[in-house]
PDB file of N, CA and C in Angstrom:
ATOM      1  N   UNK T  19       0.829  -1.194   0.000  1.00  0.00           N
ATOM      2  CA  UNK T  19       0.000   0.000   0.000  1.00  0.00           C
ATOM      3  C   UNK T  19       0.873   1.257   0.000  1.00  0.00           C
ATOM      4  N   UNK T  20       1.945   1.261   0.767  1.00  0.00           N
ATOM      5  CA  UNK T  20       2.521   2.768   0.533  1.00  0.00           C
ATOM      6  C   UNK T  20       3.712   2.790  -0.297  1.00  0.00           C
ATOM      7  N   UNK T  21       3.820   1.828  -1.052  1.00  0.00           N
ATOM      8  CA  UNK T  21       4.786   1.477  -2.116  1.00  0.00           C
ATOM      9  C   UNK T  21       4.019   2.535  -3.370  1.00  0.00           C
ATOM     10  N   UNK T  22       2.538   2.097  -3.490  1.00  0.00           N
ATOM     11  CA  UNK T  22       1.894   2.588  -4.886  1.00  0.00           C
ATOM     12  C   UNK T  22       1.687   3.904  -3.734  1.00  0.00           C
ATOM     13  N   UNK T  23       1.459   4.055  -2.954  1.00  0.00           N
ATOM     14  CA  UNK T  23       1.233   6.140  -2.412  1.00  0.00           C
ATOM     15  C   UNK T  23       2.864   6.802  -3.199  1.00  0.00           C
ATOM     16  N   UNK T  24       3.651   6.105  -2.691  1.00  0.00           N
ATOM     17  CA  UNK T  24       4.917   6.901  -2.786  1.00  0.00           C
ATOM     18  C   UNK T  24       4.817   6.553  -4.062  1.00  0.00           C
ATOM     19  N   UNK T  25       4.829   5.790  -4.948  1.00  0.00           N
ATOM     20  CA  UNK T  25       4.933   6.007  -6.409  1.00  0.00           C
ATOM     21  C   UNK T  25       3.422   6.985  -7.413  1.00  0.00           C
ATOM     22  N   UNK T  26       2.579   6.925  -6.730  1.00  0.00           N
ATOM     23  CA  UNK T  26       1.479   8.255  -7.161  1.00  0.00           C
ATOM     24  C   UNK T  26       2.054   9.410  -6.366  1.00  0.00           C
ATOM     25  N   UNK T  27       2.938  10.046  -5.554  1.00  0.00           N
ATOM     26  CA  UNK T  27       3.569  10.669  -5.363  1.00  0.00           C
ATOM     27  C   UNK T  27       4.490  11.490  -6.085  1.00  0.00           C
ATOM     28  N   UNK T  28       5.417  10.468  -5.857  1.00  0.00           N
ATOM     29  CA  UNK T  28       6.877  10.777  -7.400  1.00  0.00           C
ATOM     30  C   UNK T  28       5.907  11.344  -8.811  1.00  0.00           C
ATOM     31  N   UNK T  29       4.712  10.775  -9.093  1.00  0.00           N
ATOM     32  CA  UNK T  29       3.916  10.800 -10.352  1.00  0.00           C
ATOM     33  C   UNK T  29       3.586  11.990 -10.544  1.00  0.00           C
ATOM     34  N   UNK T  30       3.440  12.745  -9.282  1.00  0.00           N
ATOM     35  CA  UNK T  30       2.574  14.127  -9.103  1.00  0.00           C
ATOM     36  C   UNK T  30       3.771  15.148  -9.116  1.00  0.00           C
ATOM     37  N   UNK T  31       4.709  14.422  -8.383  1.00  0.00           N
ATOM     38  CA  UNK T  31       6.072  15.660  -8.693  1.00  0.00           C
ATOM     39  C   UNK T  31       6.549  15.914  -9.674  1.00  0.00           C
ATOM     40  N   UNK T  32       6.686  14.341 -10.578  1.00  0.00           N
ATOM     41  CA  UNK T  32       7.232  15.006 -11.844  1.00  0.00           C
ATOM     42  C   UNK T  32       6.544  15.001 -13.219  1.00  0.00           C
ATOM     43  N   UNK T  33       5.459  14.789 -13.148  1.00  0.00           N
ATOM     44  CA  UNK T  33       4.291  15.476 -14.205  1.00  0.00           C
ATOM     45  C   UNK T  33       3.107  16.412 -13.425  1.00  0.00           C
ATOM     46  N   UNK T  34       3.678  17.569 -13.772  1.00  0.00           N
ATOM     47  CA  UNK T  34       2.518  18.149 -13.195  1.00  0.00           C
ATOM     48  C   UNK T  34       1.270  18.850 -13.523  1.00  0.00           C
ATOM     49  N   UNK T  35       0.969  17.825 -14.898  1.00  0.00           N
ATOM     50  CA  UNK T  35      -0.348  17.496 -15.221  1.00  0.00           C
ATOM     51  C   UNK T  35      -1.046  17.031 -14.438  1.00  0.00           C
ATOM     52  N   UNK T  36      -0.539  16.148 -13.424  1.00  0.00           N
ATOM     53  CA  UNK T  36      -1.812  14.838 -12.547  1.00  0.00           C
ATOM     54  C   UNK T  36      -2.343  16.141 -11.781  1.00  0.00           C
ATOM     55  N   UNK T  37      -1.807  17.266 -11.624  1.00  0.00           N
ATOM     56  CA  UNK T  37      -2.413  18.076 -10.186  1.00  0.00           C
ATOM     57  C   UNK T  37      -3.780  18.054 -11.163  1.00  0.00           C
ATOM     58  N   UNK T  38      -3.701  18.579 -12.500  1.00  0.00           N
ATOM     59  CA  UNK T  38      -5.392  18.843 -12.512  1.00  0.00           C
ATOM     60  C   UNK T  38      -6.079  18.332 -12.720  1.00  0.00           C
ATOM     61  N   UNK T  39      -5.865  16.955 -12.752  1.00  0.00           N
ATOM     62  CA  UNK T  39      -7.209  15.849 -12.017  1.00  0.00           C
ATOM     63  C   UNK T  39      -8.051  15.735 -10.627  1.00  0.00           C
ATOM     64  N   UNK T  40      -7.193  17.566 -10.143  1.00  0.00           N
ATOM     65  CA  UNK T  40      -7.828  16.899  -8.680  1.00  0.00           C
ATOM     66  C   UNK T  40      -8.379  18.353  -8.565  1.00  0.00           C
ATOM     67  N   UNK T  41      -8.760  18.967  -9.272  1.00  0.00           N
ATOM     68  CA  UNK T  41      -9.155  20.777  -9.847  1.00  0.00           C
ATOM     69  C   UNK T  41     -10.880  20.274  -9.943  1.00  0.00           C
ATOM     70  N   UNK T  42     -11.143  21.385  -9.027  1.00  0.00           N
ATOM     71  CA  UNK T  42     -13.108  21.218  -9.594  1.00  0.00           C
ATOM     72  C   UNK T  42     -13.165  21.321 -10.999  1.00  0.00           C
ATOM     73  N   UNK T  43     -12.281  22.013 -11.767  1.00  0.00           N
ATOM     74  CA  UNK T  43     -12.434  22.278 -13.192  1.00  0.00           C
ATOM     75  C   UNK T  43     -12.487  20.891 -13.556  1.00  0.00           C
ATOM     76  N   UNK T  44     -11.650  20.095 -13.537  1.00  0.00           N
ATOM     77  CA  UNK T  44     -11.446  18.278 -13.697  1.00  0.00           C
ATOM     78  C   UNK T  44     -12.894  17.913 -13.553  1.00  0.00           C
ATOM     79  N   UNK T  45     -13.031  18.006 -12.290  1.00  0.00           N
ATOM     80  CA  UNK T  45     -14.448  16.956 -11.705  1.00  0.00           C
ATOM     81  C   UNK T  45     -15.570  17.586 -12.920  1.00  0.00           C
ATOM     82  N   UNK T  46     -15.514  19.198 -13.142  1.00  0.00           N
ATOM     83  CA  UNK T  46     -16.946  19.717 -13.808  1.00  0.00           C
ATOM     84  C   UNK T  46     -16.932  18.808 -15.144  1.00  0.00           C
ATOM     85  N   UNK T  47     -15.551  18.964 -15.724  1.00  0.00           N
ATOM     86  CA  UNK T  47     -15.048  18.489 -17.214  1.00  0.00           C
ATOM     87  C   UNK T  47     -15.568  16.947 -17.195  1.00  0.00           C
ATOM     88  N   UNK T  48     -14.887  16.202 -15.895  1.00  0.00           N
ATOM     89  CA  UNK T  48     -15.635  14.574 -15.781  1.00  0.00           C
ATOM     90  C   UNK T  48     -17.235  14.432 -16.168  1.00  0.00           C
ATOM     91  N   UNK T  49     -17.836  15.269 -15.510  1.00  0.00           N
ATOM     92  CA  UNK T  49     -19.033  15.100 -15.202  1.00  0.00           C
ATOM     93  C   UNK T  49     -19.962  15.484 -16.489  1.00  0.00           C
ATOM     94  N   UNK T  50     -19.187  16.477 -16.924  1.00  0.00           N
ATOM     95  CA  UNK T  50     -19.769  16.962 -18.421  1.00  0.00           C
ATOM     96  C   UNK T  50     -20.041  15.686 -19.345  1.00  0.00           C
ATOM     97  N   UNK T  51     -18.713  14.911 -19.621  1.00  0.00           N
ATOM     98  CA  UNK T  51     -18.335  14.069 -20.437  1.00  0.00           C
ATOM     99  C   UNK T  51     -19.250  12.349 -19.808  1.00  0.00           C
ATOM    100  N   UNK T  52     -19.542  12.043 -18.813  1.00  0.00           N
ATOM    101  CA  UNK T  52     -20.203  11.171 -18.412  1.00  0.00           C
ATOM    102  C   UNK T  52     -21.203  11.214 -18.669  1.00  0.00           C
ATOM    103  N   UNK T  53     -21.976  12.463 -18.286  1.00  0.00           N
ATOM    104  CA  UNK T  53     -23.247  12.569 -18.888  1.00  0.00           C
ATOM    105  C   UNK T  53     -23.819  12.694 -19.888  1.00  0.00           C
ATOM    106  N   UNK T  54     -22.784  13.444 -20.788  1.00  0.00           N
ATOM    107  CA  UNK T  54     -22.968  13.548 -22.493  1.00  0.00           C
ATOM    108  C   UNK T  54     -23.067  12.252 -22.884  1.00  0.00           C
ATOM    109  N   UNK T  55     -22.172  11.256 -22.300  1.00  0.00           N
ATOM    110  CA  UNK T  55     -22.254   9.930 -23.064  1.00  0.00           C
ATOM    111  C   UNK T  55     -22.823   9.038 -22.295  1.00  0.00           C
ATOM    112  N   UNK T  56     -24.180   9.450 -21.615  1.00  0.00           N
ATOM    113  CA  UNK T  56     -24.876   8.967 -21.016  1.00  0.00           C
ATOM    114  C   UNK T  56     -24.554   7.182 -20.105  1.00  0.00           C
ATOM    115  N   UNK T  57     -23.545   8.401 -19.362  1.00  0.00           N
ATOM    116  CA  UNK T  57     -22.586   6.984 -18.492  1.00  0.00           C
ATOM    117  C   UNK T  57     -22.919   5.533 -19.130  1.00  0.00           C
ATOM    118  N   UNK T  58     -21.857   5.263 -20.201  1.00  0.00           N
ATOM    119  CA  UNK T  58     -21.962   4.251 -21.285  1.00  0.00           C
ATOM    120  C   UNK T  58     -20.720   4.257 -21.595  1.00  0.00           C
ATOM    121  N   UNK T  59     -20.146   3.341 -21.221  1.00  0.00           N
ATOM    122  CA  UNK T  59     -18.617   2.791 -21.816  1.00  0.00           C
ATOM    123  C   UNK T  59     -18.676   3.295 -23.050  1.00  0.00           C
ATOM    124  N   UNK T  60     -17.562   3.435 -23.600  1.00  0.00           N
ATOM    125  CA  UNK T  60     -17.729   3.832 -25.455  1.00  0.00           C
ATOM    126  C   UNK T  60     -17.003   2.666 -25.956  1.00  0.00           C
ATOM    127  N   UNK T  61     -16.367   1.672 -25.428  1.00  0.00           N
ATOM    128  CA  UNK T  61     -16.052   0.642 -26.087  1.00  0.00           C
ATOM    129  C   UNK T  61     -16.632  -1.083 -25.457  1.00  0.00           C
ATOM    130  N   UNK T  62     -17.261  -1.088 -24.674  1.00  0.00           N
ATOM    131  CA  UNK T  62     -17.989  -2.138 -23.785  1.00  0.00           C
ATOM    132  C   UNK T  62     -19.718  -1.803 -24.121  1.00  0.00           C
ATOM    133  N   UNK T  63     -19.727  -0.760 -24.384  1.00  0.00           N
ATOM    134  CA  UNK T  63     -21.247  -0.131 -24.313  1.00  0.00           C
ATOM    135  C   UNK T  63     -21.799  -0.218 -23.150  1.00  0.00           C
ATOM    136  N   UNK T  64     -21.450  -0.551 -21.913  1.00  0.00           N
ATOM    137  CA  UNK T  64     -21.680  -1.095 -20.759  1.00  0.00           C
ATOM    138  C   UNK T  64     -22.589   0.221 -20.189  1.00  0.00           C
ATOM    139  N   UNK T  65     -23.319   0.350 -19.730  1.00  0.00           N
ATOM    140  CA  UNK T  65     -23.817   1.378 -18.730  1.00  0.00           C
ATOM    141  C   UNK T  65     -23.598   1.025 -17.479  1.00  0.00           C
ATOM    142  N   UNK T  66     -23.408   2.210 -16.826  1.00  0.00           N
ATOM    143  CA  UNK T  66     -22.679   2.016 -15.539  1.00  0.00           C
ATOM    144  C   UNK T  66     -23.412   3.005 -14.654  1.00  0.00           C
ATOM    145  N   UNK T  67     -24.158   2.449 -13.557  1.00  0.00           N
ATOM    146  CA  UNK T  67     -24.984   3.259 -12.457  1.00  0.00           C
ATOM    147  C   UNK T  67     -23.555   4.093 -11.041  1.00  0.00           C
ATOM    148  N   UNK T  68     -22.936   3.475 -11.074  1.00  0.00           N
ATOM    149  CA  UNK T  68     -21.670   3.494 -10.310  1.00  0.00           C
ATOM    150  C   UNK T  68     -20.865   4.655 -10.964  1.00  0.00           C
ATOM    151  N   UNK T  69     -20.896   5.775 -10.464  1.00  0.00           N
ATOM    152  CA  UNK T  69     -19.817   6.667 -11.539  1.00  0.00           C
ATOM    153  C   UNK T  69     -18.493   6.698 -10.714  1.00  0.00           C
ATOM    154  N   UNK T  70     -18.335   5.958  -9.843  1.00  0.00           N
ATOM    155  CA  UNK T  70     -16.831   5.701  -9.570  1.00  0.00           C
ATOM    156  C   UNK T  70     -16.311   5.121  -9.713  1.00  0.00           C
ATOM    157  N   UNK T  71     -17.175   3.856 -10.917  1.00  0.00           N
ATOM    158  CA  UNK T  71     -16.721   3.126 -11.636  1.00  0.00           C
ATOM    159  C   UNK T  71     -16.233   3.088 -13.174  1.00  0.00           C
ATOM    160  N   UNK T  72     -16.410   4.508 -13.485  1.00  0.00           N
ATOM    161  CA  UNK T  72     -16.431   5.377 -14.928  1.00  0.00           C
ATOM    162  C   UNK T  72     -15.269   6.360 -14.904  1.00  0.00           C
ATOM    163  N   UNK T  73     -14.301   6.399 -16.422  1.00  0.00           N
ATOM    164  CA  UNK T  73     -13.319   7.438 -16.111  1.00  0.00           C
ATOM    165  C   UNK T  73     -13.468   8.057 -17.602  1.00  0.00           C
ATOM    166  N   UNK T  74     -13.427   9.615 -17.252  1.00  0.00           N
ATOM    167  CA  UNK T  74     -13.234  10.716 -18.049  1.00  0.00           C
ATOM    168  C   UNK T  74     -11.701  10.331 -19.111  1.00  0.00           C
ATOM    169  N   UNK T  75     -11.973   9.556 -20.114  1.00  0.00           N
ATOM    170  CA  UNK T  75     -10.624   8.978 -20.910  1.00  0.00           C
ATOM    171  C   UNK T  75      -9.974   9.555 -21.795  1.00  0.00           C
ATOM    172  N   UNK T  76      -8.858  10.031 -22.179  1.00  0.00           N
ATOM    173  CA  UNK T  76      -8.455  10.684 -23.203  1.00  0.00           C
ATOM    174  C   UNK T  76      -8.213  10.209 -24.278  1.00  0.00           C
ATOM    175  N   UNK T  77      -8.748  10.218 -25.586  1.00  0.00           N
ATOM    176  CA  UNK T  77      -8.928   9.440 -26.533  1.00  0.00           C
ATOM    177  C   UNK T  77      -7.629   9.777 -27.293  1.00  0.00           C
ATOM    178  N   UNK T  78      -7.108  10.379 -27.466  1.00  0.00           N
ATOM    179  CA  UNK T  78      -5.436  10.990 -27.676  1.00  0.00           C
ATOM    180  C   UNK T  78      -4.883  11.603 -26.349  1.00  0.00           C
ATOM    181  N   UNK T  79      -3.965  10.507 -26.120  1.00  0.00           N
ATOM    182  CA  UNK T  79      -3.010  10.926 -25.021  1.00  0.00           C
ATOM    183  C   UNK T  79      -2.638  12.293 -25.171  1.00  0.00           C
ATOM    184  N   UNK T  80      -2.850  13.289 -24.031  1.00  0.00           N
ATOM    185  CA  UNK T  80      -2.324  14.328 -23.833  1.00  0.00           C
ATOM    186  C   UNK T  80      -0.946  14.645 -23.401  1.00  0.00           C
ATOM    187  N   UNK T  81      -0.326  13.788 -22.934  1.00  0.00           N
ATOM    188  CA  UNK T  81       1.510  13.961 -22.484  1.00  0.00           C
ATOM    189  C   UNK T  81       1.297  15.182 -22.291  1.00  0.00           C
ATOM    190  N   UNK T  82       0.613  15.960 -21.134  1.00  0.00           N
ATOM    191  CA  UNK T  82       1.168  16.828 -20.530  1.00  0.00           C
ATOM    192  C   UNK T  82       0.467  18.819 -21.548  1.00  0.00           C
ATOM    193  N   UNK T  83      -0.219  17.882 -23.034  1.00  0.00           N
ATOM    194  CA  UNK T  83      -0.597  19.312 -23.731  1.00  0.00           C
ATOM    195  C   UNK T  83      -1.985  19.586 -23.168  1.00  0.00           C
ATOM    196  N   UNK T  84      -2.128  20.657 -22.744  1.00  0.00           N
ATOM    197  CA  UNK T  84      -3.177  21.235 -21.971  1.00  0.00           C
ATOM    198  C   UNK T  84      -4.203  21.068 -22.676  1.00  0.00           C
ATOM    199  N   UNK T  85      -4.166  21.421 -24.306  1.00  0.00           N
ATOM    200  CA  UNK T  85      -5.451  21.716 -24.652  1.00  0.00           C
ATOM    201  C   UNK T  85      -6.020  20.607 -25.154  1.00  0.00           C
ATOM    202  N   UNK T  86      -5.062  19.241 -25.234  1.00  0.00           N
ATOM    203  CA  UNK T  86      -5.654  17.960 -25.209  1.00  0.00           C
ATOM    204  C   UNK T  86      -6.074  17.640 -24.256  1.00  0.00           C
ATOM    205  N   UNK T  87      -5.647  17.969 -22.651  1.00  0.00           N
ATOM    206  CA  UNK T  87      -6.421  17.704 -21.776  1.00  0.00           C
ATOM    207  C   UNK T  87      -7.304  18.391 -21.886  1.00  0.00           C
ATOM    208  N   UNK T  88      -7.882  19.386 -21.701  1.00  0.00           N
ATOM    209  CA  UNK T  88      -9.103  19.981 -21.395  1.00  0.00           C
ATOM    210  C   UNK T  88      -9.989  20.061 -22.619  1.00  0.00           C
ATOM    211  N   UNK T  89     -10.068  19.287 -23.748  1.00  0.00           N
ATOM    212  CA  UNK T  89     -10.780  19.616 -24.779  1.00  0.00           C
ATOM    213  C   UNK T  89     -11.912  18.527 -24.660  1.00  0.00           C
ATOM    214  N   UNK T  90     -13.209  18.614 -24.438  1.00  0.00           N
ATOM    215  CA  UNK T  90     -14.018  17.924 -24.169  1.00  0.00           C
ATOM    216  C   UNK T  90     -14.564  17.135 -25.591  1.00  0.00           C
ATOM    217  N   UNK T  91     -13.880  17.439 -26.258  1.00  0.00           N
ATOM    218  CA  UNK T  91     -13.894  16.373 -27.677  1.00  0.00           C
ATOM    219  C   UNK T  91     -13.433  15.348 -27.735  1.00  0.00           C
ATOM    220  N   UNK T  92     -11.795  14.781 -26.711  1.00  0.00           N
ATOM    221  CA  UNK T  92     -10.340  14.367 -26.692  1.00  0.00           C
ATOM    222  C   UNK T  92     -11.297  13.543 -25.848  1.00  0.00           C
ATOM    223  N   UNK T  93     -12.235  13.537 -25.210  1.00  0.00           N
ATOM    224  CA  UNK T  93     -12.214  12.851 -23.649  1.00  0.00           C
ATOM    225  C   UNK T  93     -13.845  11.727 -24.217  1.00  0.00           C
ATOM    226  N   UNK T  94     -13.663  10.697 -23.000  1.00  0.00           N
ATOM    227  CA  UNK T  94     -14.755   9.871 -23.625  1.00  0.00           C
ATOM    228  C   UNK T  94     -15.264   9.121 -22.391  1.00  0.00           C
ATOM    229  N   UNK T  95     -16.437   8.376 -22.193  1.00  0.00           N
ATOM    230  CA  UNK T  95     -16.456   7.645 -20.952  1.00  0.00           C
ATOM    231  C   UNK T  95     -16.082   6.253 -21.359  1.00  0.00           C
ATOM    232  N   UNK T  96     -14.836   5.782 -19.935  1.00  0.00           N
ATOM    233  CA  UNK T  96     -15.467   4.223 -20.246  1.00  0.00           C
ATOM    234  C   UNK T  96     -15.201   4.019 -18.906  1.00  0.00           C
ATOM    235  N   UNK T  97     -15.762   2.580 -18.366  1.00  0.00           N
ATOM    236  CA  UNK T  97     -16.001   2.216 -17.218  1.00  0.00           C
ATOM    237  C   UNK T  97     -14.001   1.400 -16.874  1.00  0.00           C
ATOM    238  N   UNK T  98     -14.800   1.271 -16.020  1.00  0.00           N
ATOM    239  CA  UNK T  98     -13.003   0.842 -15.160  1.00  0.00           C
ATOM    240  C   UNK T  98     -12.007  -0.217 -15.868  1.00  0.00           C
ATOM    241  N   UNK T  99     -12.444  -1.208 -16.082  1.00  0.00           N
ATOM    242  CA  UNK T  99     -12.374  -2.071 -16.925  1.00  0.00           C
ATOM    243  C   UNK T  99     -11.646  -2.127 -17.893  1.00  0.00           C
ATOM    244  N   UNK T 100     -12.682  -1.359 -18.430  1.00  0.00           N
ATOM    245  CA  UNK T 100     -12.078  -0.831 -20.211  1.00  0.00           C
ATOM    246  C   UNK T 100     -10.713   0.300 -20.505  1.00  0.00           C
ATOM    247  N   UNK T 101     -10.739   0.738 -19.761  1.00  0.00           N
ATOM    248  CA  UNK T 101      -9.634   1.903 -19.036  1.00  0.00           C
ATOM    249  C   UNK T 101      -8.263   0.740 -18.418  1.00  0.00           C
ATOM    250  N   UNK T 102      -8.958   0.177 -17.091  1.00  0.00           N
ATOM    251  CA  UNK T 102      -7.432  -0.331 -16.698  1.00  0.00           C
ATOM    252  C   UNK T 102      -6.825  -1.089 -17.795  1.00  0.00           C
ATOM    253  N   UNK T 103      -7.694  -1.919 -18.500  1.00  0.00           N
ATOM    254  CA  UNK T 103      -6.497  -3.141 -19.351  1.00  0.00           C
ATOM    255  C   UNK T 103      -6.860  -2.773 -20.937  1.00  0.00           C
ATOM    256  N   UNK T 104      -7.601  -2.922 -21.053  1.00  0.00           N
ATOM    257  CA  UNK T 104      -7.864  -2.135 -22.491  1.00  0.00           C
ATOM    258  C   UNK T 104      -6.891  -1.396 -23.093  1.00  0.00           C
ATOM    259  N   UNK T 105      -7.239  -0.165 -22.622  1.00  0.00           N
ATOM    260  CA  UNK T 105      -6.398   1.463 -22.604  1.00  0.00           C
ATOM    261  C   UNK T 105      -5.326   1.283 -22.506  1.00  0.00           C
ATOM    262  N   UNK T 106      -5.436   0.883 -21.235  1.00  0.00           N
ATOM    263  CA  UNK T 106      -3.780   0.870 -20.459  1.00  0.00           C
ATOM    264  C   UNK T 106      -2.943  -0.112 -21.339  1.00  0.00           C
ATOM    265  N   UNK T 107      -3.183  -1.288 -21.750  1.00  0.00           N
ATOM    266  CA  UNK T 107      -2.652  -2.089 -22.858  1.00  0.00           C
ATOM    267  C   UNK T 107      -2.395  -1.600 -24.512  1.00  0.00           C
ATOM    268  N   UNK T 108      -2.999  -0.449 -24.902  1.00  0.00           N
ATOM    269  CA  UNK T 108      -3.015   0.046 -25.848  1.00  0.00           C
ATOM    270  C   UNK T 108      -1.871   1.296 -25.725  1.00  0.00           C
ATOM    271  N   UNK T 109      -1.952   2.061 -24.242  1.00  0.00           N
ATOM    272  CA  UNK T 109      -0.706   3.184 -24.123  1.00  0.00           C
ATOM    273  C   UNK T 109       0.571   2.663 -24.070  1.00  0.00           C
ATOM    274  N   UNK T 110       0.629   1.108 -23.266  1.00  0.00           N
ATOM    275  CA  UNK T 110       1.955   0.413 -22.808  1.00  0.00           C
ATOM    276  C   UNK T 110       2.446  -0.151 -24.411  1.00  0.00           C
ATOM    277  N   UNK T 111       1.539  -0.400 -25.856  1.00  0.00           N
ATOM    278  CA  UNK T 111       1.989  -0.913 -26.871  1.00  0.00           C
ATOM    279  C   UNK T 111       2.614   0.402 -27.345  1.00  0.00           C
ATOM    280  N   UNK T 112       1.894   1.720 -27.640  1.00  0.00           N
ATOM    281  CA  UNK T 112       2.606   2.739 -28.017  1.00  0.00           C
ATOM    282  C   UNK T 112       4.040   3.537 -27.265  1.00  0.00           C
ATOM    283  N   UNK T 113       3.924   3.113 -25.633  1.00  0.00           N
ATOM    284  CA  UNK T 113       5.448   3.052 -25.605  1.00  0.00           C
ATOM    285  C   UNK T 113       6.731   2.191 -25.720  1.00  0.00           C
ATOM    286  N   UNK T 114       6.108   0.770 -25.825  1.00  0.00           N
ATOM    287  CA  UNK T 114       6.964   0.063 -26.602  1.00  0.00           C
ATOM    288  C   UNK T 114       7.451   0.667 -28.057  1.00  0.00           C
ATOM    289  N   UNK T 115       6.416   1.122 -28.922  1.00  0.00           N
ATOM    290  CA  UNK T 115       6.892   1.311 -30.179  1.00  0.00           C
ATOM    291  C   UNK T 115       7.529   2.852 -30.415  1.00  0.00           C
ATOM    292  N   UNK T 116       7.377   3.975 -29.491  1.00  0.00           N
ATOM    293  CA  UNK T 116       8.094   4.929 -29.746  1.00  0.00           C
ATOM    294  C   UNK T 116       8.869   4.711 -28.364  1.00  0.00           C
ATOM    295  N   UNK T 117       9.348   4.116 -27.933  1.00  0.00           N
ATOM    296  CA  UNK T 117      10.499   3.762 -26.888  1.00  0.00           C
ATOM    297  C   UNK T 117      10.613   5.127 -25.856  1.00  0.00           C
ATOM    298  N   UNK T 118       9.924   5.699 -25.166  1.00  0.00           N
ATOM    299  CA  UNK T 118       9.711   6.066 -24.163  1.00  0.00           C
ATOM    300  C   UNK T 118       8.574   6.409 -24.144  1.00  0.00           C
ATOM    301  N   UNK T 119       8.515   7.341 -22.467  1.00  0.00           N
ATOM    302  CA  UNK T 119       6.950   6.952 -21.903  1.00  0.00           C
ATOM    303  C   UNK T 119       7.617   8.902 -21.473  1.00  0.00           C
ATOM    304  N   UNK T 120       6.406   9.533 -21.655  1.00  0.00           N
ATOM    305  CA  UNK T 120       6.147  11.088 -21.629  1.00  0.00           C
ATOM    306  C   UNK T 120       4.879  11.841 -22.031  1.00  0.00           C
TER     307      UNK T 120
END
């Protein structure tokens, strides 16, 4: 447990993009985008009553460019799922193939 704190830690020091996931602006932007896509996975189609089971996703990695983060076009819902291994399996292939992670 405080292995992954101290490593979401280090995460926050040295990208300091993660701070504005934690900005009411974030939560309004989440909430926009959940509801537009009427809390519905976009790749499971899953509907999800649980919205803490739903994440505001960036459909083009932002690395840190603002206006990919905050562009409510860029962003999509999908439920947890589809995000942890899905996604996350799809970002970990693109840093295999451009050989770093930024």
């Amino acid at each position: 447990m405080g292995v992954e704190r101290d490593r979401s830690r280090q995460r926050d020091e040295t990208l300091p993009w993660r701070k504005w996931i934690k900005t009411a602006r974030w939560q309004k932007l989440r909430w926009f985008v959940l509801v537009r896509d009427l809390f519905t996975c976009q790749k499971c189609k899953r509907i999800e009553t649980d919205t803490s089971q739903l994440v505001a996703d960036h459909k083009t990695p932002h690395r840190g460019d603002e206006r990919l983060f905050w562009d409510d076009e860029n962003l999509q819902c999908l439920c947890k799922p589809c995000h942890d291994v899905v996604k996350q399996a799809e970002e970990q292939a693109s840093v295999h193939q451009r050989g770093v992670w930024y």
